[in-house]
Amino acid sequence: MNKFIFKDEVEEPTNNKKLSKAKVWRVLVVDDDESVHQVTRLVLADAEIEYRKLDIVSVYSSSEAKALLTKDNNFCMAFVDVVMETDHAGLELVEWIRNELKNQDIRLVLRTGQAGSAPEARVIRDFDINDYKEKTDFTSGKMITTVYAGIRAYRDIMTIKRSLDAFKQLIKATHDLLKINQFRQFGSAALNHLLTLMDVESSALYIARTKIDFDDQSSNFIIACTGKYTCQTDDFESSTIDEDVKRLIQRAFEEKQHITSDGYFVGYYQTSSNASSVLYIEFDDDGENFKANLAELFATNVALILESLAHQQEVERTQKELLYIVGEAIEARSENKGAHVRRVALICELLAKKLQLKEDFIEAIRLAAPLHDLGKLGIPERILQKEGKLTEEEWEIMKTHTSIGCELLKKSSVGVSKLAAKLALYHHENWDGSGYPEGLTGVNIPIEARIMAIADVFDSLGSSRSYKSPWVIDDIRDFMASDKGKKFDPQLISLLMENFEEFCQIRQQYPDK
Ligand code: C2E
Ligand code: SIN
Ligand code: FE
């Protein structure tokens, strides 16, 4: 891609404010006749296309043209005389430009003084040129028309090439980004790719907002920043970012939509029901909205990758931090070597599905369920493994497994373990208020804990314990049904009864050894 097709102009400032001073259309004139150069400059002196003036560069022979083009190939258009050093010097130059220099983009207009020497029909057929003019016939009006048409064609070719290049890079970027599994690394890689696409020095910020728990508290953090934004902290609110820019970013989060304007683009991306992100980018010049469109496309792509990354990380972190520790630790201290932990997770998931809770909440319950008895880590083995009934005193100690579990879990900032803390604390509460540790009633007991209670008892009754033998399935059904509205949430018991076979299948799939 020709990055520097518009060269910096060093001319005097102009009064026209909109006229772009920095960028010009470069036109090459190749002719051995000085008067042709003068006329061309005169005629095109005031020409202006999309607020850009022309910069006309003169060379006087085919060989001079080749020498220049070999060093500096960035012209949108060239007027080429046919007869110069030889009768066909111009025709050879055109062939050289297309085939040797391999420049297919420059618009080429042949000009001839002697029409007979190179007949128009043959030349336009055999040579890759865009127009063919006889000098006598090339009035100033026609020249201007030809220049406008040529430069617009060139502009369109460049736009297409830019888009193609951008798409190729987009695919490459996506490919690269998919391999990254660290947020911060991902953020800076994504921004760097974006700025390469933008083809300019831009400044950009990428901010993510995640709900850290399930009661709607959000926090914003900076994933990546470039250009004039350098961030010492990843906390957005306390960062030194311009107040105006902060407000724009907040607005995008609140209105849940993109904000576009001349100098910037603010993209809003919902990555999952509890995470969203905002991309803020400043551009210097974006007449055709090309960069804004590209930024949007790119950021949508990035948001999709980010979503799967976030999902993957949440699951991985949670499982690493908690599930394995607990699985191993509790199993080691328990007499029962069965698959109780795994089954209660699946039973909770199934109940939550039947209740049609939101998908990521169901997922969180499934992940948190194995932790509900974490507090048993704090109960002496002589009580846990006692073969008979517990004494009054032992029972008081046993009941503390709920609050011990909660204390251990609530310290973590991971959403799933906060949920697990509630499960641990409330999974022995009863619908009628007769449970422990707080004696909560009805809907005052969190829904996840009401689900957990049913899954726990349903599965424990069928399992072997140090203090009891497994129950047969009919007894389990009767017990669960008879405690509807006493121990258990009546609506959930209805769901359990309606789908009883499905719940029993989970027990059969993961039997105790
Ligand atoms: P767990 O063994 O995982 O049992 C979980 C829940 O399933 C119990 O909560 C209870 O609601 C229900 N459950 C289990 N087995 C039976 C049973 O044979 N009959 C009835 N009606 N319900 C049953 P709970 O009662 O709050 O007990 C919490 C934990 O305390 C139990 O977890 C177990 O670890 C321990 N535990 C309870 N009772 C005894 C006991 O008599 N001896 C011993 N060694 N431990 C006990
Ligand atoms: C558990 O519930 O996590 C296993 C321990 C038990 O059921 O006694
Ligand atoms: Fe328990």
Coordinates of C-alpha atoms and ligand atoms in Angstrom, one line a residue:
M1 CA 0.0 0.0 0.0
N2 CA 1.2 3.4 -0.9
K3 CA 1.3 5.1 2.5
F4 CA 2.8 8.4 1.4
I5 CA 1.1 9.2 -1.8
F6 CA 0.3 12.7 -0.6
K7 CA 3.5 14.4 0.0
D8 CA 3.9 17.2 2.5
E9 CA 3.6 20.6 0.7
V10 CA 5.9 23.4 1.6
E11 CA 3.9 26.2 0.0
E12 CA 2.6 29.4 1.5
P13 CA -0.5 29.1 3.7
T14 CA -3.8 29.5 2.0
N15 CA -6.8 31.5 3.2
N16 CA -9.2 28.7 2.5
K17 CA -9.6 27.0 5.9
K18 CA -10.9 23.8 4.5
L19 CA -8.1 23.5 2.0
S20 CA -5.8 20.7 3.1
K21 CA -2.4 22.2 3.4
A22 CA -0.7 19.0 4.1
K23 CA -1.9 16.9 1.2
V24 CA -1.7 17.4 -2.5
W25 CA -2.4 15.3 -5.6
R26 CA 0.9 14.6 -7.4
V27 CA 0.8 14.7 -11.2
L28 CA 3.8 13.9 -13.4
V29 CA 4.2 15.6 -16.8
V30 CA 6.7 13.9 -19.1
D31 CA 7.3 16.0 -22.3
D32 CA 10.3 17.2 -24.2
D33 CA 8.5 20.5 -25.1
E34 CA 8.8 23.2 -22.4
S35 CA 5.7 25.0 -23.6
V36 CA 3.6 21.9 -22.8
H37 CA 4.7 22.1 -19.2
Q38 CA 3.9 25.8 -19.0
V39 CA 0.5 25.3 -20.4
T40 CA -0.3 22.4 -18.2
R41 CA 0.7 24.3 -15.1
L42 CA -1.3 27.3 -16.1
V43 CA -4.4 25.3 -16.9
L44 CA -4.3 23.3 -13.7
A45 CA -3.1 26.1 -11.4
D46 CA -6.5 26.5 -9.7
A47 CA -7.6 22.9 -9.9
E48 CA -8.7 21.5 -6.5
I49 CA -10.1 18.1 -5.8
E50 CA -11.5 17.3 -2.4
Y51 CA -9.8 20.3 -0.9
R52 CA -6.5 19.2 -2.2
K53 CA -4.4 21.1 -4.8
L54 CA -2.3 19.6 -7.5
D55 CA 1.5 19.3 -7.3
I56 CA 2.8 19.2 -10.8
V57 CA 6.3 17.6 -11.4
S58 CA 8.0 18.1 -14.7
V59 CA 10.5 15.8 -16.5
Y60 CA 11.7 16.2 -20.0
S61 CA 12.4 12.7 -21.3
S62 CA 11.5 9.1 -20.9
S63 CA 14.8 8.3 -19.3
E64 CA 14.5 11.2 -16.8
A65 CA 11.0 9.9 -16.0
K66 CA 12.3 6.4 -15.3
A67 CA 15.1 7.7 -13.1
L68 CA 12.6 9.7 -11.1
L69 CA 10.0 7.0 -10.8
T70 CA 12.6 4.5 -9.7
K71 CA 13.2 6.7 -6.7
D72 CA 9.8 8.2 -6.2
N73 CA 6.8 6.3 -7.4
N74 CA 4.1 8.2 -5.6
F75 CA 2.1 9.9 -8.3
C76 CA -1.6 9.6 -9.0
M77 CA -1.4 10.5 -12.6
A78 CA 1.1 11.1 -15.4
F79 CA 0.8 12.9 -18.8
V80 CA 3.2 11.2 -21.2
D81 CA 4.3 12.5 -24.5
V82 CA 4.6 9.8 -27.2
V83 CA 7.5 11.2 -29.2
M84 CA 10.6 12.1 -27.1
E85 CA 14.1 10.5 -27.4
T86 CA 12.6 8.1 -30.0
D87 CA 9.3 8.0 -31.9
H88 CA 7.9 5.6 -29.4
A89 CA 9.7 6.7 -26.2
G90 CA 6.4 7.4 -24.4
L91 CA 4.8 4.1 -25.4
E92 CA 7.9 2.3 -24.0
L93 CA 7.7 4.3 -20.8
V94 CA 4.1 3.3 -20.3
E95 CA 5.0 -0.4 -20.8
W96 CA 7.9 0.0 -18.4
I97 CA 5.7 1.6 -15.7
R98 CA 3.2 -1.2 -15.8
N99 CA 5.4 -4.2 -16.4
E100 CA 8.8 -3.3 -14.9
L101 CA 7.9 -0.8 -12.2
K102 CA 4.7 -2.8 -11.6
N103 CA 2.7 0.3 -10.9
Q104 CA -0.9 -0.5 -11.9
D105 CA -2.4 2.3 -9.9
I106 CA -1.1 5.5 -11.5
R107 CA -3.5 6.9 -14.2
L108 CA -1.7 7.3 -17.5
V109 CA -2.7 9.8 -20.2
L110 CA -0.7 9.7 -23.5
R111 CA -0.4 12.9 -25.4
T112 CA 0.8 13.1 -28.9
G113 CA 1.7 15.9 -31.3
Q114 CA 1.8 13.7 -34.4
A115 CA -1.4 11.7 -34.5
G116 CA -0.3 9.6 -37.5
S117 CA 2.8 8.2 -35.8
A118 CA 0.8 6.3 -33.1
P119 CA -2.8 5.7 -34.1
E120 CA -5.3 6.1 -31.2
A121 CA -7.2 2.8 -31.7
R122 CA -4.1 0.6 -31.7
V123 CA -2.4 2.4 -28.8
I124 CA -5.4 2.3 -26.4
R125 CA -5.9 -1.4 -27.3
D126 CA -2.2 -2.5 -26.9
F127 CA -1.0 -0.3 -24.1
D128 CA -2.4 -0.2 -20.5
I129 CA -3.3 3.5 -20.6
N130 CA -6.3 5.4 -19.4
D131 CA -6.6 8.0 -22.0
Y132 CA -5.1 9.1 -25.3
K133 CA -5.2 12.8 -26.4
E134 CA -3.9 14.7 -29.4
K135 CA -2.2 17.9 -28.2
T136 CA -4.0 20.1 -30.8
D137 CA -7.3 18.7 -29.5
F138 CA -6.4 18.9 -25.8
T139 CA -8.1 22.2 -24.8
S140 CA -7.8 23.5 -21.3
G141 CA -11.4 22.4 -20.6
K142 CA -10.7 18.9 -21.7
M143 CA -7.5 18.8 -19.7
I144 CA -9.3 19.7 -16.5
T145 CA -12.0 17.1 -17.1
T146 CA -9.3 14.5 -17.8
V147 CA -7.5 15.4 -14.6
Y148 CA -10.6 15.3 -12.4
A149 CA -11.6 11.9 -13.9
G150 CA -8.1 10.5 -13.5
I151 CA -7.7 11.6 -9.9
R152 CA -11.1 10.3 -8.9
A153 CA -10.4 7.0 -10.5
Y154 CA -7.1 6.9 -8.7
R155 CA -8.8 7.8 -5.4
D156 CA -11.2 4.9 -5.8
I157 CA -8.5 2.5 -6.6
M158 CA -6.7 3.5 -3.5
T159 CA -9.8 3.1 -1.4
I160 CA -10.3 -0.4 -2.7
K161 CA -6.7 -1.2 -2.1
R162 CA -6.8 0.2 1.4
S163 CA -9.9 -1.8 2.2
L164 CA -8.4 -5.0 0.9
D165 CA -5.2 -4.4 2.8
A166 CA -7.2 -3.6 5.9
F167 CA -9.2 -6.8 5.6
K168 CA -6.1 -8.9 5.2
Q169 CA -4.7 -7.3 8.3
L170 CA -7.9 -7.7 10.1
I171 CA -7.8 -11.5 9.4
K172 CA -4.2 -11.6 10.5
A173 CA -4.9 -9.6 13.6
T174 CA -7.8 -11.9 14.5
H175 CA -5.6 -14.9 14.0
D176 CA -2.9 -13.4 16.2
L177 CA -5.3 -12.3 18.9
L178 CA -7.0 -15.7 19.2
K179 CA -3.7 -17.1 20.4
I180 CA -3.4 -14.7 23.3
N181 CA -5.0 -15.7 26.6
Q182 CA -4.0 -12.8 28.9
F183 CA -6.2 -9.8 29.1
R184 CA -3.6 -7.1 29.3
Q185 CA -1.4 -8.6 26.6
F186 CA -4.5 -9.0 24.5
G187 CA -5.5 -5.4 25.0
S188 CA -2.3 -3.9 23.8
A189 CA -2.0 -6.3 20.9
A190 CA -5.5 -5.4 19.8
L191 CA -4.8 -1.7 19.9
N192 CA -1.5 -2.0 18.1
H193 CA -3.3 -3.9 15.3
L194 CA -5.9 -1.2 15.2
L195 CA -3.4 1.6 14.9
T196 CA -1.6 -0.3 12.1
L197 CA -5.0 -0.4 10.3
M198 CA -5.6 3.2 10.8
D199 CA -2.3 4.0 9.1
V200 CA -1.7 7.1 11.2
E201 CA -0.5 8.1 14.6
S202 CA -3.7 8.0 16.6
S203 CA -4.4 7.9 20.3
A204 CA -6.7 5.3 21.6
L205 CA -8.0 3.8 24.8
Y206 CA -9.7 0.5 25.4
I207 CA -11.8 0.3 28.6
A208 CA -13.7 -2.7 29.9
R209 CA -16.5 -2.8 32.4
T210 CA -17.3 -6.0 34.2
K211 CA -19.7 -6.7 36.9
I212 CA -17.7 -8.2 39.7
D213 CA -20.6 -9.8 41.4
F214 CA -24.2 -10.6 40.6
D215 CA -25.7 -7.6 42.3
D216 CA -25.0 -5.0 39.6
Q217 CA -21.9 -3.4 41.0
S218 CA -19.7 -2.4 38.0
S219 CA -16.1 -1.3 37.7
N220 CA -14.3 0.1 34.7
F221 CA -10.7 -0.7 34.0
I222 CA -8.3 0.3 31.3
I223 CA -7.2 -2.7 29.2
A224 CA -4.9 -0.8 26.9
C225 CA -3.9 2.7 25.9
T226 CA -1.7 4.2 23.2
G227 CA -0.5 7.5 21.7
K228 CA -0.8 10.4 24.0
Y229 CA -2.6 8.3 26.6
T230 CA -0.3 6.6 29.0
C231 CA -1.8 5.0 32.0
Q232 CA 0.0 4.4 35.3
T233 CA -3.1 2.8 36.7
D234 CA -5.7 0.5 35.3
D235 CA -8.4 2.1 37.3
F236 CA -10.3 4.3 34.9
E237 CA -12.0 6.6 37.4
S238 CA -8.7 7.6 39.1
S239 CA -6.6 7.8 35.9
T240 CA -5.4 11.1 34.5
I241 CA -7.4 10.9 31.3
D242 CA -9.1 14.1 30.2
E243 CA -12.4 14.8 31.9
D244 CA -14.1 15.4 28.6
V245 CA -12.9 12.0 27.3
K246 CA -13.9 10.3 30.5
R247 CA -17.4 11.7 30.1
L248 CA -17.6 10.5 26.5
I249 CA -16.6 7.0 27.5
Q250 CA -19.1 7.0 30.4
R251 CA -21.8 8.2 28.1
A252 CA -21.1 5.3 25.7
F253 CA -21.4 2.8 28.6
E254 CA -24.6 4.4 29.8
E255 CA -26.3 4.8 26.4
K256 CA -25.0 1.5 25.3
Q257 CA -24.1 2.8 21.8
H258 CA -21.4 4.2 19.6
I259 CA -20.7 7.9 19.5
T260 CA -19.1 9.2 16.3
S261 CA -17.9 12.7 15.5
D262 CA -15.3 14.3 13.2
G263 CA -12.3 13.8 15.3
Y264 CA -13.1 10.7 17.3
F265 CA -14.9 7.4 17.5
V266 CA -16.3 5.8 20.6
G267 CA -17.4 2.3 20.1
Y268 CA -19.6 0.4 22.6
Y269 CA -19.5 -3.4 22.8
Q270 CA -21.5 -5.7 24.9
T271 CA -19.4 -8.7 25.3
S272 CA -21.6 -10.8 27.5
S273 CA -24.4 -10.0 29.9
N274 CA -22.0 -9.0 32.6
A275 CA -19.2 -7.4 30.6
S276 CA -18.9 -4.6 28.1
S277 CA -16.2 -2.5 26.7
V278 CA -15.6 0.9 25.1
L279 CA -13.0 1.7 22.5
Y280 CA -12.1 5.4 22.2
I281 CA -10.0 6.5 19.3
E282 CA -8.9 9.9 18.0
F283 CA -8.1 10.5 14.3
D284 CA -6.5 13.5 12.6
D285 CA -8.4 13.3 9.3
D286 CA -11.1 11.0 8.2
G287 CA -13.1 12.5 5.4
E288 CA -14.8 9.4 4.1
N289 CA -15.4 7.9 7.6
F290 CA -13.1 5.2 6.4
K291 CA -11.2 5.0 9.7
A292 CA -14.3 5.2 11.8
N293 CA -15.9 2.3 9.8
L294 CA -12.7 0.3 10.1
A295 CA -12.4 0.9 13.8
E296 CA -15.9 -0.2 14.3
L297 CA -15.4 -3.4 12.3
F298 CA -12.2 -4.1 14.1
A299 CA -13.6 -3.5 17.5
T300 CA -16.6 -5.7 16.9
N301 CA -14.2 -8.4 16.0
V302 CA -12.1 -7.7 19.1
A303 CA -15.2 -7.7 21.3
L304 CA -16.1 -11.2 20.1
I305 CA -12.7 -12.5 20.9
L306 CA -12.7 -10.7 24.2
E307 CA -16.0 -12.3 25.1
S308 CA -14.7 -15.8 24.7
L309 CA -11.5 -14.8 26.4
A310 CA -13.4 -13.4 29.4
H311 CA -15.5 -16.5 29.6
Q312 CA -12.6 -18.8 29.4
Q313 CA -10.7 -16.9 32.0
E314 CA -13.5 -16.7 34.4
V315 CA -14.1 -20.4 34.2
E316 CA -10.4 -21.2 34.4
R317 CA -9.7 -18.9 37.3
T318 CA -12.6 -20.2 39.3
Q319 CA -11.9 -23.7 38.7
K320 CA -8.2 -23.4 39.4
E321 CA -8.7 -21.2 42.5
L322 CA -11.5 -23.1 44.1
L323 CA -13.0 -26.2 42.6
Y324 CA -9.8 -28.3 42.6
I325 CA -8.7 -27.2 46.1
V326 CA -12.1 -28.0 47.5
G327 CA -12.6 -31.2 45.6
E328 CA -9.3 -32.6 46.8
A329 CA -9.5 -31.3 50.4
I330 CA -13.0 -32.3 51.2
E331 CA -12.8 -35.6 49.6
A332 CA -9.7 -36.4 51.6
R333 CA -11.4 -35.7 54.9
S334 CA -14.7 -37.4 54.0
E335 CA -15.5 -41.0 54.5
N336 CA -17.6 -40.9 51.3
K337 CA -15.4 -41.2 48.2
G338 CA -18.4 -40.7 45.9
A339 CA -19.3 -38.3 43.3
H340 CA -21.6 -36.2 45.5
V341 CA -19.9 -32.9 44.6
R342 CA -20.2 -33.5 40.9
R343 CA -23.8 -34.6 41.1
V344 CA -25.1 -31.7 43.3
A345 CA -23.6 -29.3 40.7
L346 CA -25.5 -31.0 37.9
I347 CA -28.7 -31.2 39.9
C348 CA -28.5 -27.5 40.8
E349 CA -27.9 -26.7 37.1
L350 CA -30.9 -28.8 36.0
L351 CA -33.2 -27.2 38.6
A352 CA -32.0 -23.7 37.7
K353 CA -32.7 -24.5 34.0
K354 CA -36.1 -25.7 34.8
L355 CA -36.7 -22.5 36.6
Q356 CA -35.5 -20.6 33.5
L357 CA -32.9 -18.5 35.3
K358 CA -30.5 -16.5 33.1
E359 CA -27.8 -18.6 31.4
D360 CA -24.7 -17.1 33.1
F361 CA -26.4 -17.3 36.5
I362 CA -27.1 -21.0 35.9
E363 CA -23.4 -21.4 34.9
A364 CA -22.3 -19.6 38.1
I365 CA -24.5 -21.8 40.3
R366 CA -23.2 -24.9 38.7
L367 CA -19.6 -23.8 39.3
A368 CA -20.3 -22.7 42.8
A369 CA -22.3 -25.6 44.0
P370 CA -19.4 -27.9 44.8
L371 CA -18.2 -25.4 47.3
H372 CA -21.4 -25.4 49.5
D373 CA -19.8 -27.6 52.1
L374 CA -16.4 -26.0 52.1
G375 CA -16.9 -25.1 55.8
K376 CA -16.7 -28.8 56.7
L377 CA -12.9 -28.2 56.4
G378 CA -13.3 -26.6 59.8
I379 CA -15.2 -29.4 61.4
P380 CA -13.1 -32.1 63.3
E381 CA -12.9 -35.4 61.7
R382 CA -14.2 -37.2 64.7
I383 CA -17.5 -35.4 64.2
L384 CA -17.5 -35.6 60.4
Q385 CA -16.8 -39.3 60.4
K386 CA -18.9 -40.3 63.5
E387 CA -20.9 -43.4 62.8
G388 CA -23.8 -42.6 65.0
K389 CA -26.0 -39.7 65.9
L390 CA -24.3 -36.5 66.9
T391 CA -24.6 -35.2 70.5
E392 CA -26.2 -31.8 71.1
E393 CA -22.7 -30.2 71.4
E394 CA -21.3 -31.9 68.3
W395 CA -24.4 -30.8 66.4
E396 CA -23.8 -27.2 67.4
I397 CA -20.2 -27.5 66.0
M398 CA -21.5 -29.2 62.8
K399 CA -23.9 -26.4 62.1
T400 CA -21.0 -23.9 61.9
H401 CA -19.8 -25.4 58.6
T402 CA -22.2 -23.0 57.0
S403 CA -20.7 -19.8 58.3
I404 CA -17.1 -21.1 58.2
G405 CA -17.6 -21.8 54.4
C406 CA -19.0 -18.3 53.9
E407 CA -16.2 -16.6 55.7
L408 CA -13.6 -18.5 53.5
L409 CA -15.4 -17.7 50.3
K410 CA -16.6 -14.1 50.6
K411 CA -13.1 -12.7 50.6
S412 CA -12.6 -13.5 46.9
S413 CA -13.6 -11.0 44.3
V414 CA -14.4 -13.6 41.7
G415 CA -18.1 -13.5 41.0
V416 CA -18.6 -17.2 41.3
S417 CA -17.0 -17.5 44.7
K418 CA -19.2 -14.7 46.0
L419 CA -22.2 -16.7 44.9
A420 CA -20.6 -19.8 46.5
A421 CA -20.4 -17.8 49.8
K422 CA -24.1 -17.4 49.8
L423 CA -24.7 -21.0 49.0
A424 CA -22.4 -22.1 51.8
L425 CA -24.1 -19.8 54.3
Y426 CA -27.7 -20.5 53.4
H427 CA -27.9 -24.1 52.0
H428 CA -29.4 -25.4 55.3
E429 CA -32.1 -22.7 55.7
N430 CA -35.6 -24.1 55.5
W431 CA -38.6 -22.5 53.7
D432 CA -40.6 -22.5 57.0
G433 CA -37.8 -20.8 58.9
S434 CA -36.8 -23.9 60.9
G435 CA -33.3 -24.1 59.3
Y436 CA -29.9 -22.7 60.3
P437 CA -27.8 -20.6 60.7
E438 CA -30.2 -17.6 60.5
G439 CA -33.6 -19.2 60.3
L440 CA -34.6 -17.2 57.2
T441 CA -38.0 -17.9 55.6
G442 CA -39.4 -18.2 52.1
V443 CA -38.1 -15.9 49.5
N444 CA -35.8 -14.2 52.0
I445 CA -33.5 -17.2 51.3
P446 CA -31.6 -16.5 48.2
I447 CA -32.9 -18.5 45.2
E448 CA -29.5 -20.2 44.6
A449 CA -29.5 -21.4 48.2
R450 CA -33.1 -22.8 47.9
I451 CA -31.9 -24.7 44.8
M452 CA -28.8 -25.9 46.6
A453 CA -30.8 -27.2 49.6
I454 CA -32.9 -29.4 47.4
A455 CA -30.0 -30.7 45.4
D456 CA -28.0 -31.4 48.6
V457 CA -30.7 -33.3 50.4
F458 CA -32.0 -35.2 47.3
D459 CA -28.5 -36.5 46.7
S460 CA -27.4 -37.0 50.3
L461 CA -30.4 -39.2 51.0
G462 CA -29.5 -41.6 48.2
S463 CA -25.8 -41.7 49.3
S464 CA -24.0 -43.7 52.0
R465 CA -22.8 -41.7 55.0
S466 CA -20.9 -42.6 58.0
Y467 CA -24.1 -42.1 60.0
K468 CA -26.6 -43.7 57.6
S469 CA -27.2 -46.1 54.7
P470 CA -28.5 -44.9 51.3
W471 CA -32.2 -44.6 50.9
V472 CA -34.2 -46.2 48.0
I473 CA -35.5 -43.9 45.4
D474 CA -39.2 -44.1 46.3
D475 CA -38.4 -43.1 49.9
I476 CA -36.4 -40.1 48.6
R477 CA -39.3 -39.0 46.4
D478 CA -41.8 -39.3 49.3
F479 CA -39.5 -37.4 51.7
M480 CA -38.9 -34.5 49.2
A481 CA -42.6 -34.3 48.4
S482 CA -43.7 -34.3 52.0
D483 CA -41.3 -31.5 52.9
K484 CA -42.6 -29.2 50.1
G485 CA -43.4 -25.9 51.7
K486 CA -41.8 -27.0 55.0
K487 CA -38.1 -27.6 54.4
F488 CA -38.2 -26.7 50.7
D489 CA -39.4 -24.0 48.2
P490 CA -42.8 -25.4 47.0
Q491 CA -42.3 -24.2 43.4
L492 CA -38.9 -25.9 43.2
I493 CA -40.3 -29.1 44.6
S494 CA -43.0 -29.1 41.9
L495 CA -40.3 -28.8 39.3
L496 CA -38.3 -31.6 40.9
M497 CA -41.4 -33.9 40.9
E498 CA -42.4 -33.0 37.4
N499 CA -39.0 -34.0 36.1
F500 CA -38.1 -36.6 38.7
E501 CA -36.7 -39.1 36.1
E502 CA -34.3 -36.6 34.7
F503 CA -32.9 -35.9 38.2
C504 CA -32.5 -39.6 39.0
Q505 CA -30.6 -40.0 35.7
I506 CA -27.9 -37.7 37.1
R507 CA -27.5 -40.0 40.1
Q508 CA -27.2 -43.0 37.7
Q509 CA -24.7 -41.3 35.5
Y510 CA -22.3 -40.5 38.4
P511 CA -22.7 -43.4 40.9
D512 CA -20.7 -43.6 44.1
K513 CA -17.9 -46.1 43.9
Ligands
C2E1 P1 -24.8 -34.4 54.6 O1 -24.5 -35.8 55.1 O2 -24.2 -34.0 53.3 O3 -26.3 -34.2 54.6 C1 -26.9 -33.1 54.0 C2 -28.3 -33.0 54.3 O4 -29.0 -34.1 53.8 C3 -28.6 -33.0 55.8 O5 -28.4 -31.7 56.3 C4 -30.0 -33.4 55.8 O6 -30.9 -32.3 55.5 C5 -30.1 -34.4 54.6 N1 -29.9 -35.8 55.1 C6 -28.9 -36.6 54.9 N2 -29.1 -37.8 55.5 C7 -30.3 -37.7 56.1 C8 -31.1 -38.7 56.8 O7 -30.8 -39.8 57.0 N3 -32.4 -38.3 57.2 C9 -32.9 -37.0 56.9 N4 -34.1 -36.7 57.3 N5 -32.1 -36.1 56.2 C10 -30.9 -36.5 55.8 P2 -28.2 -31.5 57.9 O8 -29.2 -32.3 58.7 O9 -28.3 -30.0 58.2 O10 -26.8 -32.0 58.2 C11 -25.7 -31.3 57.7 C12 -24.4 -32.2 57.8 O11 -24.2 -32.6 59.1 C13 -24.6 -33.5 57.1 O12 -24.2 -33.4 55.7 C14 -23.6 -34.4 57.8 O13 -22.3 -34.2 57.4 C15 -23.7 -33.9 59.2 N6 -24.6 -34.8 60.0 C16 -25.9 -34.6 60.1 N7 -26.4 -35.5 60.9 C17 -25.4 -36.3 61.3 C18 -25.3 -37.5 62.1 O14 -26.3 -38.0 62.7 N8 -24.1 -38.1 62.3 C19 -23.0 -37.6 61.6 N9 -21.8 -38.2 61.8 N10 -23.1 -36.5 60.9 C20 -24.3 -35.9 60.7
SIN2 C1 -19.8 -32.5 50.2 O1 -21.0 -32.4 50.5 O2 -19.1 -31.6 49.6 C2 -19.1 -33.8 50.5 C3 -19.0 -34.1 52.0 C4 -20.3 -34.8 52.5 O3 -21.3 -34.9 51.8 O4 -20.3 -35.2 53.6
FE3 FE -24.0 -28.8 54.3

